[in-house]
PDB file of C-alpha atoms (C1' of nucleotides) in Angstrom:
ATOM      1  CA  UNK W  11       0.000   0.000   0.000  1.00 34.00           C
ATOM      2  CA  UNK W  12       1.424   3.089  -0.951  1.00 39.00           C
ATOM      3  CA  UNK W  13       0.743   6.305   0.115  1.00 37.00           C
ATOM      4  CA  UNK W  14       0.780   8.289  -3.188  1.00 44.00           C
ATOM      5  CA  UNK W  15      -0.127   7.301  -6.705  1.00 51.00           C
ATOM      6  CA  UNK W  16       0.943  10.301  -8.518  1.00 52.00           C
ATOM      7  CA  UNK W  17       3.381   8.185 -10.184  1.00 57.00           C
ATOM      8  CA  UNK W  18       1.509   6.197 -11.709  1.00 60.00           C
ATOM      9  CA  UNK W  19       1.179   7.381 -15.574  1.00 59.00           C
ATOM     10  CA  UNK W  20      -3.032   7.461 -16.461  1.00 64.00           C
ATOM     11  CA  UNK W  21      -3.741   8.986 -12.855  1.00 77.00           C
ATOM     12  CA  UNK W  22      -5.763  11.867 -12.570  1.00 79.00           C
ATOM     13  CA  UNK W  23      -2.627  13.832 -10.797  1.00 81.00           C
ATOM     14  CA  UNK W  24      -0.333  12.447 -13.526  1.00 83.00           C
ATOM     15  CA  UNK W  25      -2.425  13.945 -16.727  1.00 81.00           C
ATOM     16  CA  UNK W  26      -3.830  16.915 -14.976  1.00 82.00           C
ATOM     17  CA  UNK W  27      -0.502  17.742 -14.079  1.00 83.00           C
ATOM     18  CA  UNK W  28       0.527  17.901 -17.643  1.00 84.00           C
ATOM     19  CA  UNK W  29      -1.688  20.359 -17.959  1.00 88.00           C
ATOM     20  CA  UNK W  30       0.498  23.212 -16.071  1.00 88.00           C
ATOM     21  CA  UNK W  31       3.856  21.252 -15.714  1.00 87.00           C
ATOM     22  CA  UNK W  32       5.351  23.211 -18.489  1.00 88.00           C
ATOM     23  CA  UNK W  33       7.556  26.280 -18.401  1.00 88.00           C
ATOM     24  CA  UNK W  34       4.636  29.087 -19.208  1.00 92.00           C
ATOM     25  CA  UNK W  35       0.947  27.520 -17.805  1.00 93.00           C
ATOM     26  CA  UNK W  36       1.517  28.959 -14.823  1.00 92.00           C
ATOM     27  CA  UNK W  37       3.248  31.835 -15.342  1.00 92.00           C
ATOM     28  CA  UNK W  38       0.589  32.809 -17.745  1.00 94.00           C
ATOM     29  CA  UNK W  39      -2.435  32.524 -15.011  1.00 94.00           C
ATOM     30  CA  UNK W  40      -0.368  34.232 -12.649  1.00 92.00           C
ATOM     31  CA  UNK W  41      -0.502  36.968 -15.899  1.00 93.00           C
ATOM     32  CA  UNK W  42      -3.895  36.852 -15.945  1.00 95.00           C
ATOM     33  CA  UNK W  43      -4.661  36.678 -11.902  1.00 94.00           C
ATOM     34  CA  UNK W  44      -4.739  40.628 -11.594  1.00 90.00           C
ATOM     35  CA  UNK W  45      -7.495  40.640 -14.246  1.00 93.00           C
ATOM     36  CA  UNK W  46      -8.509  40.053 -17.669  1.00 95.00           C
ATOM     37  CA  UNK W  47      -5.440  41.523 -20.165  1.00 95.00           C
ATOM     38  CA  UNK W  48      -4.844  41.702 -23.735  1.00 95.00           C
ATOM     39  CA  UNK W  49      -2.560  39.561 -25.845  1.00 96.00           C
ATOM     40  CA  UNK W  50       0.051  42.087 -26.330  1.00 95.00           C
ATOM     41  CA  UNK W  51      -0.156  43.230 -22.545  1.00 93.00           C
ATOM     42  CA  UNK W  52       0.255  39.509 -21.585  1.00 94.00           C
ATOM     43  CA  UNK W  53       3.227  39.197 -23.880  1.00 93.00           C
ATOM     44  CA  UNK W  54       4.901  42.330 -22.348  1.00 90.00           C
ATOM     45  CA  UNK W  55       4.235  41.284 -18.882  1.00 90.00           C
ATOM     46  CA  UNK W  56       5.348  37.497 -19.268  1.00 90.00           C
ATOM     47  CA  UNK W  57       8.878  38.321 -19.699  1.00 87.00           C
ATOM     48  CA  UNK W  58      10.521  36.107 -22.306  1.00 88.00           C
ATOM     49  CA  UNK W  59       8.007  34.278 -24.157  1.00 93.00           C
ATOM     50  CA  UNK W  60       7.910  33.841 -27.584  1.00 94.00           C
ATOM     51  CA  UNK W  61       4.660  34.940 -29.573  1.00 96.00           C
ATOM     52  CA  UNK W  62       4.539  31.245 -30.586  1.00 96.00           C
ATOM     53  CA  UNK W  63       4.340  29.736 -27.245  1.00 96.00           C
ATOM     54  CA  UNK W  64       2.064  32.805 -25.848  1.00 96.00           C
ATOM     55  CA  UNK W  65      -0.185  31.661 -28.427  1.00 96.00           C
ATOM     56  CA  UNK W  66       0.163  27.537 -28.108  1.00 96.00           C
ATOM     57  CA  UNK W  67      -0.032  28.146 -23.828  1.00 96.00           C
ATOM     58  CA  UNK W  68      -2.971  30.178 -24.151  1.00 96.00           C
ATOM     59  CA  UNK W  69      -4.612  27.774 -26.341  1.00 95.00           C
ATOM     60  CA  UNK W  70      -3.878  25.051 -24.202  1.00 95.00           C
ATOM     61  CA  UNK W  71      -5.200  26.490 -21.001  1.00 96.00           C
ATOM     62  CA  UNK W  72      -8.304  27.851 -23.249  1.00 96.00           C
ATOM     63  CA  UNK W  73      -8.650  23.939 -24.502  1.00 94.00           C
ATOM     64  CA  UNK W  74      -8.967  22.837 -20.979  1.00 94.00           C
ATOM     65  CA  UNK W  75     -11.501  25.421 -19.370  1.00 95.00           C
ATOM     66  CA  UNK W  76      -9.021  27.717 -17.498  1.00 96.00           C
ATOM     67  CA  UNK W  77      -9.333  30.466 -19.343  1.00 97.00           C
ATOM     68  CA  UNK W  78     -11.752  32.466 -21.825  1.00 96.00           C
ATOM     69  CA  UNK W  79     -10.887  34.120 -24.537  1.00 96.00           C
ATOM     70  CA  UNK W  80     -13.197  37.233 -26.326  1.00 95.00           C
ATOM     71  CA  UNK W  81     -12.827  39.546 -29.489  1.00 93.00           C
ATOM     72  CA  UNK W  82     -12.657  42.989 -28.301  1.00 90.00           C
ATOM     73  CA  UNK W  83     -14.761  44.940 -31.372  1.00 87.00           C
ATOM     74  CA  UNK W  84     -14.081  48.390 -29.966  1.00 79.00           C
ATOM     75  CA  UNK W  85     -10.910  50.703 -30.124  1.00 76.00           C
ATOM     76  CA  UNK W  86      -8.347  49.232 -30.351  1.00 86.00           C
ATOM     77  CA  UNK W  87      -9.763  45.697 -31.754  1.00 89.00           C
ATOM     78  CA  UNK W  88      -7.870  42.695 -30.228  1.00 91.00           C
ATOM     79  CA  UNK W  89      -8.239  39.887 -28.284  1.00 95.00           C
ATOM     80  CA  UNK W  90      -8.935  39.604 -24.334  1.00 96.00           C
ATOM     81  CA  UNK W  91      -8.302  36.782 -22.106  1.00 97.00           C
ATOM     82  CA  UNK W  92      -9.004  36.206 -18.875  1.00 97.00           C
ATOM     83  CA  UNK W  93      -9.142  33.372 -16.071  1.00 97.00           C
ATOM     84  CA  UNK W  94     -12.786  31.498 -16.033  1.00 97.00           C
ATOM     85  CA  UNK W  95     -13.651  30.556 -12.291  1.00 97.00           C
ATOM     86  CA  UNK W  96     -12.040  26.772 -13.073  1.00 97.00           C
ATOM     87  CA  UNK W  97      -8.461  28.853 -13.245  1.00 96.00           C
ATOM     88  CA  UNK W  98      -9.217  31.236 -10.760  1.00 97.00           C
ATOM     89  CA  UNK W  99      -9.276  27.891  -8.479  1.00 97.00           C
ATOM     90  CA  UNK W 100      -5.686  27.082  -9.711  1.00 95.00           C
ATOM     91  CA  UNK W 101      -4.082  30.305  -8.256  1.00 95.00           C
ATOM     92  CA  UNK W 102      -4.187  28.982  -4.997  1.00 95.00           C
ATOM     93  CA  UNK W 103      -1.760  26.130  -5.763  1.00 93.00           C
ATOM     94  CA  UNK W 104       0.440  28.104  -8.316  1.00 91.00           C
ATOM     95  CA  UNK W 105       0.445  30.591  -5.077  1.00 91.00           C
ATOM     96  CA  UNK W 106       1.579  27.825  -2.970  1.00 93.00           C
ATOM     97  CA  UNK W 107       4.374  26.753  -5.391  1.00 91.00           C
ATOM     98  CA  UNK W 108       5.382  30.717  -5.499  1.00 89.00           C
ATOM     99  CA  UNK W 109       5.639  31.213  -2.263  1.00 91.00           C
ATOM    100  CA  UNK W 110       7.740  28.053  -1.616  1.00 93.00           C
ATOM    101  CA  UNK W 111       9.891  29.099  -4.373  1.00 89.00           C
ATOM    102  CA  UNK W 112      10.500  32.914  -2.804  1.00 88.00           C
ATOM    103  CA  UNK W 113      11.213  31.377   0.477  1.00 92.00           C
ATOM    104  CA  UNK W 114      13.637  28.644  -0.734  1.00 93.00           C
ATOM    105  CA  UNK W 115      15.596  30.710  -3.448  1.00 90.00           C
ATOM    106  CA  UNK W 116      18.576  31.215  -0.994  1.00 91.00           C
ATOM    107  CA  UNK W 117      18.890  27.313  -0.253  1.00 93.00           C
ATOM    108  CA  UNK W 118      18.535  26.775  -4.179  1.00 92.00           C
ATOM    109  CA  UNK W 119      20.791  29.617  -5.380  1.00 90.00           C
ATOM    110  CA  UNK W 120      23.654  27.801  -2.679  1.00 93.00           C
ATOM    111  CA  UNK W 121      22.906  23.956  -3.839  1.00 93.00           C
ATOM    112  CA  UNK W 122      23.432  25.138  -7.381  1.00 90.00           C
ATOM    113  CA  UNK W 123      26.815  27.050  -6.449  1.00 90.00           C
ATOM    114  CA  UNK W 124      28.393  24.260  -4.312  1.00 89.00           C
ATOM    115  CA  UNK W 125      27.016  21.892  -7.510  1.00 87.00           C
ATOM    116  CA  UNK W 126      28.641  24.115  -9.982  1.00 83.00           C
ATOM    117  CA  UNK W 127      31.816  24.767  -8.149  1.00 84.00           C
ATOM    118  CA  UNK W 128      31.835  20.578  -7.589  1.00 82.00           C
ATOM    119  CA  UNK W 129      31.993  20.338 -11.383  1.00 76.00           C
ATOM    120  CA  UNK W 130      34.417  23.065 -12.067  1.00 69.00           C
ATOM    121  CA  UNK W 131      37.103  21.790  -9.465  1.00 56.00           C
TER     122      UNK W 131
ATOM    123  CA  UNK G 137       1.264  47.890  -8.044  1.00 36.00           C
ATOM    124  CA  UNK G 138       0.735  44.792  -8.844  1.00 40.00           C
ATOM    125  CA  UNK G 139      -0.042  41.727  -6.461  1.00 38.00           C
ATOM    126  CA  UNK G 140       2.231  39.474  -8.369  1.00 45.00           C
ATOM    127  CA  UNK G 141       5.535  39.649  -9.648  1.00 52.00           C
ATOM    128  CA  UNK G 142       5.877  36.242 -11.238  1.00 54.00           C
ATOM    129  CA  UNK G 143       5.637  37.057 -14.799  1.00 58.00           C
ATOM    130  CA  UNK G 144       9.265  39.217 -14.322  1.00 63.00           C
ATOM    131  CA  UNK G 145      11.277  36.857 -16.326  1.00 60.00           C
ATOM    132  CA  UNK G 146      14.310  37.354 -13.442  1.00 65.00           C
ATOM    133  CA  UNK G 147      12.311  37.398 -10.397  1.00 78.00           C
ATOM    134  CA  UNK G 148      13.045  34.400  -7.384  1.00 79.00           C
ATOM    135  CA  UNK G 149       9.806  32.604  -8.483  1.00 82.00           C
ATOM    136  CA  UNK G 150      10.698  32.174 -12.283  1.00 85.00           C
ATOM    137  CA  UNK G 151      13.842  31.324 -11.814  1.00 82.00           C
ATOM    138  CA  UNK G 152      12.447  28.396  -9.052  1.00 82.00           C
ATOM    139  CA  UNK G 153       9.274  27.806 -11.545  1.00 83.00           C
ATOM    140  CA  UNK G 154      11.818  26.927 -14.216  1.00 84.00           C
ATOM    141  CA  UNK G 155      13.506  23.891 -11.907  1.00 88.00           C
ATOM    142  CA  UNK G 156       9.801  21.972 -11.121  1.00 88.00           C
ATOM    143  CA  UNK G 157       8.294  23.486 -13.950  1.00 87.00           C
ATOM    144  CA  UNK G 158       8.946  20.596 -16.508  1.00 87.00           C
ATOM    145  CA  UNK G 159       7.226  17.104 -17.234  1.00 87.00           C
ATOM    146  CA  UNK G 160       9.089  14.680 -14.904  1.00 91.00           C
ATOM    147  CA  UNK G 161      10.820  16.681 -11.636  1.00 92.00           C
ATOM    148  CA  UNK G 162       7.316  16.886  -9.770  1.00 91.00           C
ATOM    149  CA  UNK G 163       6.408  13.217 -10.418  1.00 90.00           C
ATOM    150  CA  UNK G 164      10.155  12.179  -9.051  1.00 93.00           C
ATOM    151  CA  UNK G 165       9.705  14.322  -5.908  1.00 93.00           C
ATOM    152  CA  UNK G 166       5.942  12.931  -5.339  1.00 91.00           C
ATOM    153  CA  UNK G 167       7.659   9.452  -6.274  1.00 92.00           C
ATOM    154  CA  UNK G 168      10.490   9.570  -3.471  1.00 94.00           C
ATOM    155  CA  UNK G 169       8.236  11.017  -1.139  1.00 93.00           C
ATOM    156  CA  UNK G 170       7.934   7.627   0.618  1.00 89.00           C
ATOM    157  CA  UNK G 171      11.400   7.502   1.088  1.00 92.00           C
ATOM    158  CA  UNK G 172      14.581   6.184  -0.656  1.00 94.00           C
ATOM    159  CA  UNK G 173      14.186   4.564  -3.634  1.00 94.00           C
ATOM    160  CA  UNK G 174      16.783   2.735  -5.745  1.00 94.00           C
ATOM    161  CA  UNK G 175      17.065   3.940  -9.641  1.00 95.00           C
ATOM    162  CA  UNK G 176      15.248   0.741 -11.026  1.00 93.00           C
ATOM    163  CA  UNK G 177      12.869   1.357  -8.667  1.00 92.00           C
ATOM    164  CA  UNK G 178      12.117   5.066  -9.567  1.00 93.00           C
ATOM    165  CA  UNK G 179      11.764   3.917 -13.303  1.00 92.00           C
ATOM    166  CA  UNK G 180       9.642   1.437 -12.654  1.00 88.00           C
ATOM    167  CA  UNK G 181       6.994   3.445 -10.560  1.00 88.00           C
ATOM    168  CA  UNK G 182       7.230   6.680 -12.816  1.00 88.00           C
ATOM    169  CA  UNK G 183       5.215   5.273 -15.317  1.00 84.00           C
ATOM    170  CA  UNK G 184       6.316   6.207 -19.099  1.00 85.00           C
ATOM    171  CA  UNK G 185       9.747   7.671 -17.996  1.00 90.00           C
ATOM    172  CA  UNK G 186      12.750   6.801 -19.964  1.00 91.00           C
ATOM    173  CA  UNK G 187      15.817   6.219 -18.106  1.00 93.00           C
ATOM    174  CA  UNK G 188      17.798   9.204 -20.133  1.00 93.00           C
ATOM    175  CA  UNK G 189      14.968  11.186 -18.871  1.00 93.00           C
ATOM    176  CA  UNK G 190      15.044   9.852 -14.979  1.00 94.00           C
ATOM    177  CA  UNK G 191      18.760  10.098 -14.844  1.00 95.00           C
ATOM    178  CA  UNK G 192      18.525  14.111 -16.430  1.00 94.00           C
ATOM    179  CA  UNK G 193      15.975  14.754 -13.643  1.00 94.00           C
ATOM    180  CA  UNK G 194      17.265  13.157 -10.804  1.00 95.00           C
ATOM    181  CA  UNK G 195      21.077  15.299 -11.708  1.00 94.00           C
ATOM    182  CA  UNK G 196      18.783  18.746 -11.962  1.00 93.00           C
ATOM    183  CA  UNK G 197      17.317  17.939  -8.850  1.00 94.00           C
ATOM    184  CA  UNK G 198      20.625  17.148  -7.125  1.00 94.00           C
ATOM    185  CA  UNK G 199      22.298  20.015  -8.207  1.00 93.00           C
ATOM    186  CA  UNK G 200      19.754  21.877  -6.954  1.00 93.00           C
ATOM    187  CA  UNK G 201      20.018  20.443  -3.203  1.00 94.00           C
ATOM    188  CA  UNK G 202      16.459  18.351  -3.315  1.00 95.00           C
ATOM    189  CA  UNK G 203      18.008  14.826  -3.974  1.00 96.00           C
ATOM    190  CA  UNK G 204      20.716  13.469  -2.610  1.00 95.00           C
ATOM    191  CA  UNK G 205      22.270  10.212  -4.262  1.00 95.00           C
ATOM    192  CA  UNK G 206      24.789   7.640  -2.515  1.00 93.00           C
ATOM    193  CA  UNK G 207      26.049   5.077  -3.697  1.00 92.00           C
ATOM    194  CA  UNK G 208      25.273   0.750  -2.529  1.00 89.00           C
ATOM    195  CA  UNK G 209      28.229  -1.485  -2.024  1.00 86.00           C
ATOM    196  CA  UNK G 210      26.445  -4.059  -0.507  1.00 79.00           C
ATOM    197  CA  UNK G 211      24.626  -6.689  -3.313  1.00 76.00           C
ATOM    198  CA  UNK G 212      23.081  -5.895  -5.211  1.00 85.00           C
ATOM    199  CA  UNK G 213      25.214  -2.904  -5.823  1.00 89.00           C
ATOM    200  CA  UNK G 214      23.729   0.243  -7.249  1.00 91.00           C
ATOM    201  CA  UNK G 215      22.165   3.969  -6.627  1.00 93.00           C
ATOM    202  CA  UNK G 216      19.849   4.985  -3.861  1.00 95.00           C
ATOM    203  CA  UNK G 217      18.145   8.811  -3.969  1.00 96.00           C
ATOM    204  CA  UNK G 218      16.323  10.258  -1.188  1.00 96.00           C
ATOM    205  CA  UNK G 219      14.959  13.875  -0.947  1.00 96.00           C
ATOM    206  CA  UNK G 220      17.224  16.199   0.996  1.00 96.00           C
ATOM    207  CA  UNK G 221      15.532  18.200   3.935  1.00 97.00           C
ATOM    208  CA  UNK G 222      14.739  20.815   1.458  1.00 96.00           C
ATOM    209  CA  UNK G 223      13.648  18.398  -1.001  1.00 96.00           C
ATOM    210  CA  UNK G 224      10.704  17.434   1.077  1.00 96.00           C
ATOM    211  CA  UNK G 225       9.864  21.126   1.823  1.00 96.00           C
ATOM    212  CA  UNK G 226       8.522  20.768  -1.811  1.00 95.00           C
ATOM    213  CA  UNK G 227       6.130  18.271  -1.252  1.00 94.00           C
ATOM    214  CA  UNK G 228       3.789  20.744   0.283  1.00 94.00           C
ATOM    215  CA  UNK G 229       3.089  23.087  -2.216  1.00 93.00           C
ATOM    216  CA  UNK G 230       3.827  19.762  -4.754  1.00 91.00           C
ATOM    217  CA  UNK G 231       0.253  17.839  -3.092  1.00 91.00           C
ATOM    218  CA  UNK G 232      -1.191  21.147  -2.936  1.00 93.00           C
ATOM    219  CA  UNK G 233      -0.860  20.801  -6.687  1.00 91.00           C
ATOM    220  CA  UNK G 234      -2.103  17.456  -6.225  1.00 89.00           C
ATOM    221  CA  UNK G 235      -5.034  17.612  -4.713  1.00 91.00           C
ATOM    222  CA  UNK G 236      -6.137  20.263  -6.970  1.00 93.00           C
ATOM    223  CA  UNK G 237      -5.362  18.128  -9.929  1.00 89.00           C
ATOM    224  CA  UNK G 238      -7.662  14.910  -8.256  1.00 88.00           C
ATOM    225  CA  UNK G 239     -10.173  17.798  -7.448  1.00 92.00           C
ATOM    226  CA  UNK G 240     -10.887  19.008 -10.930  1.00 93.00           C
ATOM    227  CA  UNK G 241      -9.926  16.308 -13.418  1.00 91.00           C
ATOM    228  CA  UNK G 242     -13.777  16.192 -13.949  1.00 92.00           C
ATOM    229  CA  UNK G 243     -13.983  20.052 -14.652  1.00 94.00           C
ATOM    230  CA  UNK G 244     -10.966  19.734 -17.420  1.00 93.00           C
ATOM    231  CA  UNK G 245     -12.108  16.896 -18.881  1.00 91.00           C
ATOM    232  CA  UNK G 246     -15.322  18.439 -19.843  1.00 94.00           C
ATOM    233  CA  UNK G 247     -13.742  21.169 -21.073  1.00 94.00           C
ATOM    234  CA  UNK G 248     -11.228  19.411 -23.097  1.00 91.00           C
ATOM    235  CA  UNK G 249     -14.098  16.933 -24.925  1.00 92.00           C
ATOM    236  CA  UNK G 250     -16.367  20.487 -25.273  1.00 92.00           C
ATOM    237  CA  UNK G 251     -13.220  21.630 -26.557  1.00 90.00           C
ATOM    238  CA  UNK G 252     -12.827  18.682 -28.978  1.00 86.00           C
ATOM    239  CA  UNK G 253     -16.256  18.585 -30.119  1.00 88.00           C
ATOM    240  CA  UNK G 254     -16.178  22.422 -31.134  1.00 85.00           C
ATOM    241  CA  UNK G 255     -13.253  21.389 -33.351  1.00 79.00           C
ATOM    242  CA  UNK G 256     -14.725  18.632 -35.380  1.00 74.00           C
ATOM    243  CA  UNK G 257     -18.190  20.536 -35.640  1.00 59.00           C
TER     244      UNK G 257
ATOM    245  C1'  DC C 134      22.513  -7.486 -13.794  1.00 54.75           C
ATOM    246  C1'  DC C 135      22.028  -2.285 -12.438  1.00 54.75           C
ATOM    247  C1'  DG C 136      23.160   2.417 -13.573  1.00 54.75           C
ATOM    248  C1'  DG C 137      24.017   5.491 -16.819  1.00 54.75           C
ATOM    249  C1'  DA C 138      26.408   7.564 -21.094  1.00 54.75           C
ATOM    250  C1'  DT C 139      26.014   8.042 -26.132  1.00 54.75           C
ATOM    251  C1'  DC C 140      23.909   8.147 -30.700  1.00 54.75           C
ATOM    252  C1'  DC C 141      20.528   9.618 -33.555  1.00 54.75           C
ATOM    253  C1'  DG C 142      15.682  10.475 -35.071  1.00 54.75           C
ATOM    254  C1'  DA C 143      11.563  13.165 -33.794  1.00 54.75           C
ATOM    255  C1'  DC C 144       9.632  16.842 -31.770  1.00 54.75           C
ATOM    256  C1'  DT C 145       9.564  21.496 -29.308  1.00 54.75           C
ATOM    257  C1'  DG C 146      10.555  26.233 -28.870  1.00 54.75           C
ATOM    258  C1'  DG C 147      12.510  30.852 -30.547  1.00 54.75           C
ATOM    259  C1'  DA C 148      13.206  34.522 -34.148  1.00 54.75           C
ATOM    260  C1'  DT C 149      11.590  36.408 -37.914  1.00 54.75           C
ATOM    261  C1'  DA C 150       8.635  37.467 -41.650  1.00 54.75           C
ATOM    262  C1'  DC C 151       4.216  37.594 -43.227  1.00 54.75           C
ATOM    263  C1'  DT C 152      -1.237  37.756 -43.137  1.00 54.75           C
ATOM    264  C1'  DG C 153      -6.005  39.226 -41.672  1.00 54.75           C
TER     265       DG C 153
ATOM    266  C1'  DC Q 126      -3.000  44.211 -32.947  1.00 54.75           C
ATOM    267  C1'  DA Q 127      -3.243  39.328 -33.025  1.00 54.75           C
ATOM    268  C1'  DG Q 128      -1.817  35.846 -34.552  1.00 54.75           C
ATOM    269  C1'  DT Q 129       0.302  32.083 -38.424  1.00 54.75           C
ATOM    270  C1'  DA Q 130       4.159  30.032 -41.407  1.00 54.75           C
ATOM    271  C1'  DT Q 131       8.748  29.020 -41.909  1.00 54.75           C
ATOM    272  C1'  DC Q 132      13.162  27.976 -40.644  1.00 54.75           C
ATOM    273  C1'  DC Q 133      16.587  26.603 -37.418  1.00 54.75           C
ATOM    274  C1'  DA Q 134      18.642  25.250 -33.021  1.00 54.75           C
ATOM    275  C1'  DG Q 135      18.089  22.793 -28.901  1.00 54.75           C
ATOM    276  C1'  DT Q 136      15.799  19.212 -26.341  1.00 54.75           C
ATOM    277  C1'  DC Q 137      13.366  14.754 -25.761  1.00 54.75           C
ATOM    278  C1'  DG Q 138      13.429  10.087 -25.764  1.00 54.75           C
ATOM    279  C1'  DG Q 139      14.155   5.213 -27.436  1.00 54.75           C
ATOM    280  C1'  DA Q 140      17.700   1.976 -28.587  1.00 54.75           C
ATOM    281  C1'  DT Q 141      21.975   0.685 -27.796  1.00 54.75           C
ATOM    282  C1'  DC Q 142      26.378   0.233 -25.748  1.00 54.75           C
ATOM    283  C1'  DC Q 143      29.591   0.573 -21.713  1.00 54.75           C
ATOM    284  C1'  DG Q 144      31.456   0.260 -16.698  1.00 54.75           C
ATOM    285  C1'  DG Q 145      31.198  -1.688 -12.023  1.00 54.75           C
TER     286       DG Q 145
END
DNA sequence: CCGGATCCGACTGGATACTG
DNA sequence: CAGTATCCAGTCGGATCCGG
């Protein structure tokens, strides 16, 4: 009997987690967590990204419920996404995995040094 | 001011995100959770991994202080990992993730065959 | 035999140019 | 402004080979 079945491949935890275990899902509803925000706006503030995968993550997150996309018709015409309540649920755990992250980046930052410094000697 | 800073491309939390943030470094946390596992045993309960891809993961993690490898003398010889102290600091916000995977595979599912269906119609 | 490095094909992601 | 098409480099991953 085992406590966790995550690792198991056809789990639910397994191919939901495919879902956001890439390098921009979450980022991206982070983007969109203060509010609904244009394509362009989300490719300013998501540092980095391509156009391409801005494009293919939104897609992917649209494909699966978490967000909502609508054609603006006024001035200036565009495109508007924002988070439907289904990914306003997942800010809690991207939040969780944020927060962990800002309070371990010290420990991190010093593992990877030692690591590096272990390869270079 | 905003109420999140993750989508700065250089900010503590990106630079974390990137490290869990990929298909397999999640699952192998969740998967030596239990406790130390040998390599065989790690690719045989991570359903679908390939060994180049299990060996790549469990190095990141190491080098970033949430593994820790030794080596067996005793038969039959091999590897053993086991999460470092900081390693298993992840596995909160990692279930957190989880749980809210289990919680709404329904939810994405529906979405994803609504999602299907609008794009053979 | 277990752990893991290497080789090579397939796919993914980025930059750019182009379209509606 | 919001994407799509194309090209190219880097990564993924299976098969295979090597060391203890």
């Amino acid at each position: 009997m085992v406590a966790y079945d995550v690792f198991v491949a056809d789990c639910p935890a397994r191919t939901t987690l495919d879902l956001v275990a890439d390098t921009w899902s979450m980022v991206a509803v982070v983007a969109l967590a203060a509010g609904p925000a244009r394509y362009s706006q989300l490719h300013e503030r998501i540092g980095g990204i391509s156009k391409k995968m801005l494009t293919q993550t939104l897609r992917k997150l649209e494909a699966n419920g978490l967000v909502e996309r609508r054609a603006l018709r006024a001035a200036p015409p565009g495109s508007e996404y924002r988070l439907t309540p289904l990914g306003r649920t997942l800010l809690e755990p991207v939040r969780t995995l944020s927060r962990w992250a800002e309070e371990h980046t010290d420990e991190l930052l010093a593992a990877r040094d030692r690591s590096a410094a272990a390869a270079d000697g």
